[in-house]
GROMACS .gro file of C-alpha atoms in nm:
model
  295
    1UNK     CA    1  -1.639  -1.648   1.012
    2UNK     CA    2  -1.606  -1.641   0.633
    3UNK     CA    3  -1.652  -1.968   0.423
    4UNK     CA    4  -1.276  -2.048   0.237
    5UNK     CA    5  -1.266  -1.881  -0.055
    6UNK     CA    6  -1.050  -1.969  -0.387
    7UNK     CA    7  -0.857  -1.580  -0.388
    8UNK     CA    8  -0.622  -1.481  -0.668
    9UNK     CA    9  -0.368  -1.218  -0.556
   10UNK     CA   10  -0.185  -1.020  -0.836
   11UNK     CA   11   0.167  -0.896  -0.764
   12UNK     CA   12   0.154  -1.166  -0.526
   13UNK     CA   13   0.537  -1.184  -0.467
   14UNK     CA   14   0.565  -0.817  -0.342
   15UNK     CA   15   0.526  -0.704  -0.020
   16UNK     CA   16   0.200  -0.659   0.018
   17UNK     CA   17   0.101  -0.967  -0.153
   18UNK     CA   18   0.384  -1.208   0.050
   19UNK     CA   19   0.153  -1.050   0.380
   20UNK     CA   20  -0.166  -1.114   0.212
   21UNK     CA   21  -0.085  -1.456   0.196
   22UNK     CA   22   0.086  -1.482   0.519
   23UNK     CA   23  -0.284  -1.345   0.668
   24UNK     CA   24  -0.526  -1.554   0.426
   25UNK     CA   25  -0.337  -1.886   0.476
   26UNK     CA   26  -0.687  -2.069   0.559
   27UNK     CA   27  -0.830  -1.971   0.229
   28UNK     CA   28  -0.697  -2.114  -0.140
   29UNK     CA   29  -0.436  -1.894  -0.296
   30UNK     CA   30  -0.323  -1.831  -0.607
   31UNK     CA   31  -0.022  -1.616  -0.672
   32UNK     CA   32  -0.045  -1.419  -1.031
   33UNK     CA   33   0.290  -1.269  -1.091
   34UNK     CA   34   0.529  -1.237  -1.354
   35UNK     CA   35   0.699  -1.412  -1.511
   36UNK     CA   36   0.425  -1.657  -1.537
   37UNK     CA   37   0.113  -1.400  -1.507
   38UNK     CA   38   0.121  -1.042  -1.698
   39UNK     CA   39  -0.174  -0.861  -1.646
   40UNK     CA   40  -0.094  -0.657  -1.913
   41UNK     CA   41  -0.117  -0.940  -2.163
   42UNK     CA   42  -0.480  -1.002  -2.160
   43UNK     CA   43  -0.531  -1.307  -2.319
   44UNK     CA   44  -0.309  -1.475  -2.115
   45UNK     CA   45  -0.451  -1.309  -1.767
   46UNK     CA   46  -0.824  -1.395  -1.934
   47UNK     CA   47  -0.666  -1.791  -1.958
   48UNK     CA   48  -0.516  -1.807  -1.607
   49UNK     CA   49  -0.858  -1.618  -1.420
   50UNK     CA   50  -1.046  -1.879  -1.653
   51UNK     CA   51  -0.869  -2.191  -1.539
   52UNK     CA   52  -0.889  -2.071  -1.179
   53UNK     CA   53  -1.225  -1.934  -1.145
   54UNK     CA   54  -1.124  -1.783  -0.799
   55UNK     CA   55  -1.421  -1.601  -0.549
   56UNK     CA   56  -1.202  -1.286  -0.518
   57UNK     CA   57  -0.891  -1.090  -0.703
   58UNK     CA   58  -0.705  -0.934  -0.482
   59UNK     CA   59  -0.539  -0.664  -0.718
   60UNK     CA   60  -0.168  -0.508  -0.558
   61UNK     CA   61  -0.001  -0.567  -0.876
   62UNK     CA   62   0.155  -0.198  -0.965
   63UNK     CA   63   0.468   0.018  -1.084
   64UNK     CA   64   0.523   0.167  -0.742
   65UNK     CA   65   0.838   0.341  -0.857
   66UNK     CA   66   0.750   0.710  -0.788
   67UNK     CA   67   1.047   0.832  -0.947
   68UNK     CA   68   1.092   0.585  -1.247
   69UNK     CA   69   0.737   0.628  -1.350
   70UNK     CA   70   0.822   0.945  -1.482
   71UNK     CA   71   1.118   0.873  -1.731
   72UNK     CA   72   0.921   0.554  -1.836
   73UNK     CA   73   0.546   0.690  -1.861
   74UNK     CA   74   0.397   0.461  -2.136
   75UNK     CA   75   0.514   0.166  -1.890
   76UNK     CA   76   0.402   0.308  -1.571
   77UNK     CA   77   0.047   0.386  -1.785
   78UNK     CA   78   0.071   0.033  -1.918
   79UNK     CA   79   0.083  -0.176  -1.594
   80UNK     CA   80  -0.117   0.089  -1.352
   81UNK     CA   81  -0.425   0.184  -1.612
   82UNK     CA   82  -0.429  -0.116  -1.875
   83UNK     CA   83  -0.301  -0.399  -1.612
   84UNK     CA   84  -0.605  -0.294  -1.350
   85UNK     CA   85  -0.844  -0.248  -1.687
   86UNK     CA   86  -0.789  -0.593  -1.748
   87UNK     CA   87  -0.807  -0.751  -1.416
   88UNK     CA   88  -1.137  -0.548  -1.364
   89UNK     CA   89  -1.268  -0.736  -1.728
   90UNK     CA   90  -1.175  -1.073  -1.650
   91UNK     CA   91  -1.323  -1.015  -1.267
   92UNK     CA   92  -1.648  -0.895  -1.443
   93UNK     CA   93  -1.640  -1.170  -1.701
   94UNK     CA   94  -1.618  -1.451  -1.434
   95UNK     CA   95  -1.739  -1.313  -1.160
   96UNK     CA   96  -1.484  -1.254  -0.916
   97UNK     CA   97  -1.497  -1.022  -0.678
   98UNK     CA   98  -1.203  -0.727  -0.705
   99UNK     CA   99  -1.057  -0.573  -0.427
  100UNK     CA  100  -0.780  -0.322  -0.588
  101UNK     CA  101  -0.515  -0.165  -0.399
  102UNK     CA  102  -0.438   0.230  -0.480
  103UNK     CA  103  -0.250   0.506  -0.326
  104UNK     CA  104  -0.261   0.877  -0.183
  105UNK     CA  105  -0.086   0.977  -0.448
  106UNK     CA  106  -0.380   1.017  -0.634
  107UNK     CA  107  -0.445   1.303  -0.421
  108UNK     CA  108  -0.222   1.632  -0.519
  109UNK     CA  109  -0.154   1.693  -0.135
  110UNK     CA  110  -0.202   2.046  -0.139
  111UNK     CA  111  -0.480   2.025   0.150
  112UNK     CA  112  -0.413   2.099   0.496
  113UNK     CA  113  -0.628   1.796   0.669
  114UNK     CA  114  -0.626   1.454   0.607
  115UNK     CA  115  -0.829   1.314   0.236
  116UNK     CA  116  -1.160   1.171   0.229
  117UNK     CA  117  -1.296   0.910   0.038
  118UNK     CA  118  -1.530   1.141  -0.082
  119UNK     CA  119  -1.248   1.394  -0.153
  120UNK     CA  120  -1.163   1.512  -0.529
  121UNK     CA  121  -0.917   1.290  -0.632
  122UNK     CA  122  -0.761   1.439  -0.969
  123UNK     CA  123  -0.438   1.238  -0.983
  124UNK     CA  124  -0.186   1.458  -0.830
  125UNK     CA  125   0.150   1.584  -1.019
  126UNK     CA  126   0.266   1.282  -1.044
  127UNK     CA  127   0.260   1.012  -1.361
  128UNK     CA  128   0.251   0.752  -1.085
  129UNK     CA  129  -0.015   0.875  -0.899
  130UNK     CA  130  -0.228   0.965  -1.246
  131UNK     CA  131  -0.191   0.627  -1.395
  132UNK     CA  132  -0.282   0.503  -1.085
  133UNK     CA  133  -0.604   0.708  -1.067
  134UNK     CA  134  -0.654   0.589  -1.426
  135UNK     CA  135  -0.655   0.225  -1.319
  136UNK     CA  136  -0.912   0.345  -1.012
  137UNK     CA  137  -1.121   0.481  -1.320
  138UNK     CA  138  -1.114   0.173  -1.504
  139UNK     CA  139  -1.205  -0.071  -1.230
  140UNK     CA  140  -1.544   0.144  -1.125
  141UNK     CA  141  -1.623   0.174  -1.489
  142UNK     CA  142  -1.593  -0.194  -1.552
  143UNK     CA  143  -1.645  -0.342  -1.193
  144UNK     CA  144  -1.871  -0.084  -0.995
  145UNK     CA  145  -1.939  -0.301  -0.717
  146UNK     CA  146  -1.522  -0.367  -0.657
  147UNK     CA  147  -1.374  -0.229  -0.368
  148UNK     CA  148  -1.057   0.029  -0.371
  149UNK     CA  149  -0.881   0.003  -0.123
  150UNK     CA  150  -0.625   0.343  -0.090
  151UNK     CA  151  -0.292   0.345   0.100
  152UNK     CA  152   0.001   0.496   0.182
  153UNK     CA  153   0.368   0.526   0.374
  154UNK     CA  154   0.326   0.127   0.314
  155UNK     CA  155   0.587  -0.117   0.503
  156UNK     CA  156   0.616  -0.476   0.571
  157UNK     CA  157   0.784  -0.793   0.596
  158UNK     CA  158   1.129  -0.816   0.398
  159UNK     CA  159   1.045  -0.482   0.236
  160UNK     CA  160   1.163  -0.264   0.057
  161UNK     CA  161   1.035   0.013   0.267
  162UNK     CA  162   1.109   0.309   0.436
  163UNK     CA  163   1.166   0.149   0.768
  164UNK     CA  164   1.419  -0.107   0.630
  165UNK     CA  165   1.616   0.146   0.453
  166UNK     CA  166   1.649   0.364   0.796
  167UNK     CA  167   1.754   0.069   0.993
  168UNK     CA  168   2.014  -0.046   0.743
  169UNK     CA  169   2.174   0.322   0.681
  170UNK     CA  170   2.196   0.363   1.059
  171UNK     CA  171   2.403  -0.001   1.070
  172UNK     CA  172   2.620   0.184   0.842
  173UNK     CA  173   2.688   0.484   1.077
  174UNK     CA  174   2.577   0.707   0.846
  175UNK     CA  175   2.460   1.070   0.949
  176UNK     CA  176   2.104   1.138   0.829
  177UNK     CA  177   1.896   1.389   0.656
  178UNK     CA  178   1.479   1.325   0.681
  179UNK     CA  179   1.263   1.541   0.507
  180UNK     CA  180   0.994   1.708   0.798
  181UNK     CA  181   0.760   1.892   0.596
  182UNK     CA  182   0.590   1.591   0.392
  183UNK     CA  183   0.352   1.429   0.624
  184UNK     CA  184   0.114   1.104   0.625
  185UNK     CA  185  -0.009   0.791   0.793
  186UNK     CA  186   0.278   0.553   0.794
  187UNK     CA  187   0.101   0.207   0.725
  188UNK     CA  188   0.152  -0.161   0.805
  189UNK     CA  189   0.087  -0.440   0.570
  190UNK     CA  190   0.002  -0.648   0.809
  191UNK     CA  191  -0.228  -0.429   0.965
  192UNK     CA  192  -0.383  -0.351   0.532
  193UNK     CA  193  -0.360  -0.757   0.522
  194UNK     CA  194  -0.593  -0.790   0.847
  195UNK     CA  195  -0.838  -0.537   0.711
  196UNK     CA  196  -0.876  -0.671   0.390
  197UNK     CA  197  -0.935  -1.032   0.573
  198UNK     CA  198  -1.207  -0.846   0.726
  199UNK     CA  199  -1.368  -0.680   0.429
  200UNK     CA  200  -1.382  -1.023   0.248
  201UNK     CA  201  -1.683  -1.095   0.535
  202UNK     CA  202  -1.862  -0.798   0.363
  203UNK     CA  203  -1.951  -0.884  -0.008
  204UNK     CA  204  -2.225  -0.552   0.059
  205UNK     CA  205  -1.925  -0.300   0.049
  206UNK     CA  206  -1.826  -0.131  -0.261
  207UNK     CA  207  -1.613   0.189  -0.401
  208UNK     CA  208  -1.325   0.375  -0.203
  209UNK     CA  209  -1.163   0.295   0.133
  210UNK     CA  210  -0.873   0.422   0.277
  211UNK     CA  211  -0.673   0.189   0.456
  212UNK     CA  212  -0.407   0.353   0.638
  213UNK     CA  213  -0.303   0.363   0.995
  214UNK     CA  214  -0.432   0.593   1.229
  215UNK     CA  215  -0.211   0.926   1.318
  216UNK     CA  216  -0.007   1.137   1.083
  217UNK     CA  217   0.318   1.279   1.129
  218UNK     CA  218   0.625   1.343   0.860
  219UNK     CA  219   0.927   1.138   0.771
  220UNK     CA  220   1.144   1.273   1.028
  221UNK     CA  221   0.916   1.179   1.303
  222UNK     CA  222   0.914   0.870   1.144
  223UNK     CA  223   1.251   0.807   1.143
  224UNK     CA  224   1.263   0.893   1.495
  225UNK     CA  225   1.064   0.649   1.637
  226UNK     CA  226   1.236   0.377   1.427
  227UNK     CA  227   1.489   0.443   1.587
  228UNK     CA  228   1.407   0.452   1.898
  229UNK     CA  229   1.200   0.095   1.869
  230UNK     CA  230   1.522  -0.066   1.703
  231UNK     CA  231   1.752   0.095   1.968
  232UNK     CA  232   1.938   0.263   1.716
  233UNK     CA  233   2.119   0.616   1.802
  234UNK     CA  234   2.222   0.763   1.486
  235UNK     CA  235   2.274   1.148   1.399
  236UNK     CA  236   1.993   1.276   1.248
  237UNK     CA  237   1.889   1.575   1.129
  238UNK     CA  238   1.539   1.724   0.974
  239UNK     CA  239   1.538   1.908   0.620
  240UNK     CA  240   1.267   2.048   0.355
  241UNK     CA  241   1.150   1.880   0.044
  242UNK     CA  242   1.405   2.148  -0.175
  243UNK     CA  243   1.676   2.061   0.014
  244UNK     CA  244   1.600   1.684  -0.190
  245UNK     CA  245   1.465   1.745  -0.551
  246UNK     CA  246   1.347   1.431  -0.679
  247UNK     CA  247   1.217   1.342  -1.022
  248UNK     CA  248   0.854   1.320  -0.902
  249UNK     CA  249   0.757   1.584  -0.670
  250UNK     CA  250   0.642   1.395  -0.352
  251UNK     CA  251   0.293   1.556  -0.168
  252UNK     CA  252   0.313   1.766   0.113
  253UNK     CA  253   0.011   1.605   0.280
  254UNK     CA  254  -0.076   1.273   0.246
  255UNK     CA  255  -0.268   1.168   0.517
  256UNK     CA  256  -0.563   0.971   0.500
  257UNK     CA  257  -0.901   1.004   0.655
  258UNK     CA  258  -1.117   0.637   0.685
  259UNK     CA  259  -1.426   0.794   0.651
  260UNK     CA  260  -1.605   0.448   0.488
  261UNK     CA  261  -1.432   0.257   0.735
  262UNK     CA  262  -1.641   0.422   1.055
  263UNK     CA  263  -1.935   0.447   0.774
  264UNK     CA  264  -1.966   0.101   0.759
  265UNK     CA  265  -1.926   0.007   1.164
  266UNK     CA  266  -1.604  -0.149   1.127
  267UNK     CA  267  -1.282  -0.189   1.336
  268UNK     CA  268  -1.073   0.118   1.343
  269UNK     CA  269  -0.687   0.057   1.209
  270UNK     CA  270  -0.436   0.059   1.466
  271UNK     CA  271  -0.228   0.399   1.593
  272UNK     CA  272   0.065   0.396   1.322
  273UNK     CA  273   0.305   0.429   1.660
  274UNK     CA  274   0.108   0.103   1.773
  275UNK     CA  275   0.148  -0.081   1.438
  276UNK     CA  276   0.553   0.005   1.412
  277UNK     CA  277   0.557  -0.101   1.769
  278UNK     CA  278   0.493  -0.462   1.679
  279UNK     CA  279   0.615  -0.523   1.325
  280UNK     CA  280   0.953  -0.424   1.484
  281UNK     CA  281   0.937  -0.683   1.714
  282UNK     CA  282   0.837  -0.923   1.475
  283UNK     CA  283   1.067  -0.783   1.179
  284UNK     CA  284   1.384  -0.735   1.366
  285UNK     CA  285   1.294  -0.899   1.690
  286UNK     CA  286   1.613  -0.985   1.958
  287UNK     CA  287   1.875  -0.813   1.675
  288UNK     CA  288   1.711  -0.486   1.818
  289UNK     CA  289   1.991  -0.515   2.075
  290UNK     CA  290   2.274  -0.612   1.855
  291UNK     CA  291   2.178  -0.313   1.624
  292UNK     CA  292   2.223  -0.102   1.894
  293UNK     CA  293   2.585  -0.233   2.019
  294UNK     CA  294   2.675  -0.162   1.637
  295UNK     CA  295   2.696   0.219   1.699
   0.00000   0.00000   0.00000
């Protein structure tokens, strides 16, 4: 069991972060989000990290928005690389440990099996996914010993997510398209939260995990078994990536591999079917059955 611990999580109001604190209740937290905390503005992150001293920085702060990063690129480079280069000083300078979430999309998704850790990761085609990779630079240059923690497909309590937009378009009665030839590990947060918990017990790990759940598949398949959890029956059809042109090209493959993970003796994540299965339940709960008397 590991001693409380005084843990700062950035981005703390997002999704991630609301699970994060949801799972770490037993420890000291201390949410760092704007408006109060930029972590671009380092001499006011250096004043809040030194007034809190915390054991651990739990980094999800991020522009996640694939598309946007690419009309606004000196933003998306501002908050991914500069925000994480300055959490990663201030963690150095006080001596907090950093745990710093990234993403597949630093992967360009052009292999045909899952990614390694120890895979090249080159950014992808993406701004997102390259200023993301830039703030992964930045942290091992400044804070070898942090963790990075990579995932992907990410859901969770409240949202917004993948999961939440299917089950609300289906309420509609809307027909639906799903793209079936982009394909990854759809992922919990509360199943990223619980794994984190556990990596806190191991100040010995370092560098690059992957922390996504187990099982690939593609969007549509994805969709499907929403549906079918939720008791929702809408028409849905698969389509290609072309058939959807977006601003910033999505990967084909971005499935994860948790090499480190078995490396290092630890639990396995659960089967992403599994890990649906019961945030579901908990998400939507008994309106499964009014959902499905909507249609």
């Amino acid at each position: 069991m590991v001693c409380r611990m005084k843990i700062v999580i950035t981005g703390g109001k997002g999704m991630l972060g609301r699970t994060l604190q949801q799972i770490l209740k037993d420890h000291t937290l201390i949410v760092a989000d704007l408006p109060e905390v930029d972590i671009t503005d380092m001499d006011l992150l250096d004043d809040f990290i030194a007034g809190c001293r915390p054991d651990v920085v739990i980094h999800t702060a991020a522009m996640t928005a694939v598309d946007r990063c690419e009309s606004e690129v000196d933003l998306a480079y501002r908050i991914n690389e500069l925000g994480s280069r300055n959490v990663a000083a201030v963690c150095k300078k006080y001596h907090s440990r950093l745990m710093a979430i990234s993403t597949d999309y630093v992967f360009d998704g052009n292999k045909s099996t899952p990614y390694s850790e120890f895979d090249n990761a080159t950014g992808g085609a993406t701004v997102y996914g390259q200023s993301k990779f830039a703030g992964e630079k930045a942290v091992q240059q400044l804070c070898p010993e942090a963790l990075i923690l990579r995932t992907s497909w990410l859901y969770g309590s409240g949202g917004p997510s993948f999961v939440h937009t299917m089950v609300d378009l289906a309420c509609q009665g809307k027909a639906l398209k799903v793209v079936s030839d982009q394909w990854g590990n759809p992922t919990s947060a509360l199943e990223v939260a619980r794994k984190i918990r556990l990596l806190l017990e191991h100040p010995e790990l370092r560098g690059v995990f992957h922390l996504t759940c187990e099982g690939g598949t593609n969007w549509f398949e994805f969709a499907l078994e929403i549906f079918k959890l939720t008791g929702l029956n809408p028409v849905v059809t698969p389509c290609s990536t072309g058939e959807f042109p977006r601003p910033a090209p999505r990967p084909a493959n971005s499935q994860l591999e948790k090499v480190r993970l078995k490396q290092s003796g630890l639990a396995p994540m659960m089967h992403w079917r599994e890990a649906l299965n019961e945030f579901v339940n908990i998400e939507f709960g008994n309106k499964k059955r009014l959902m499905s008397q909507i249609l």
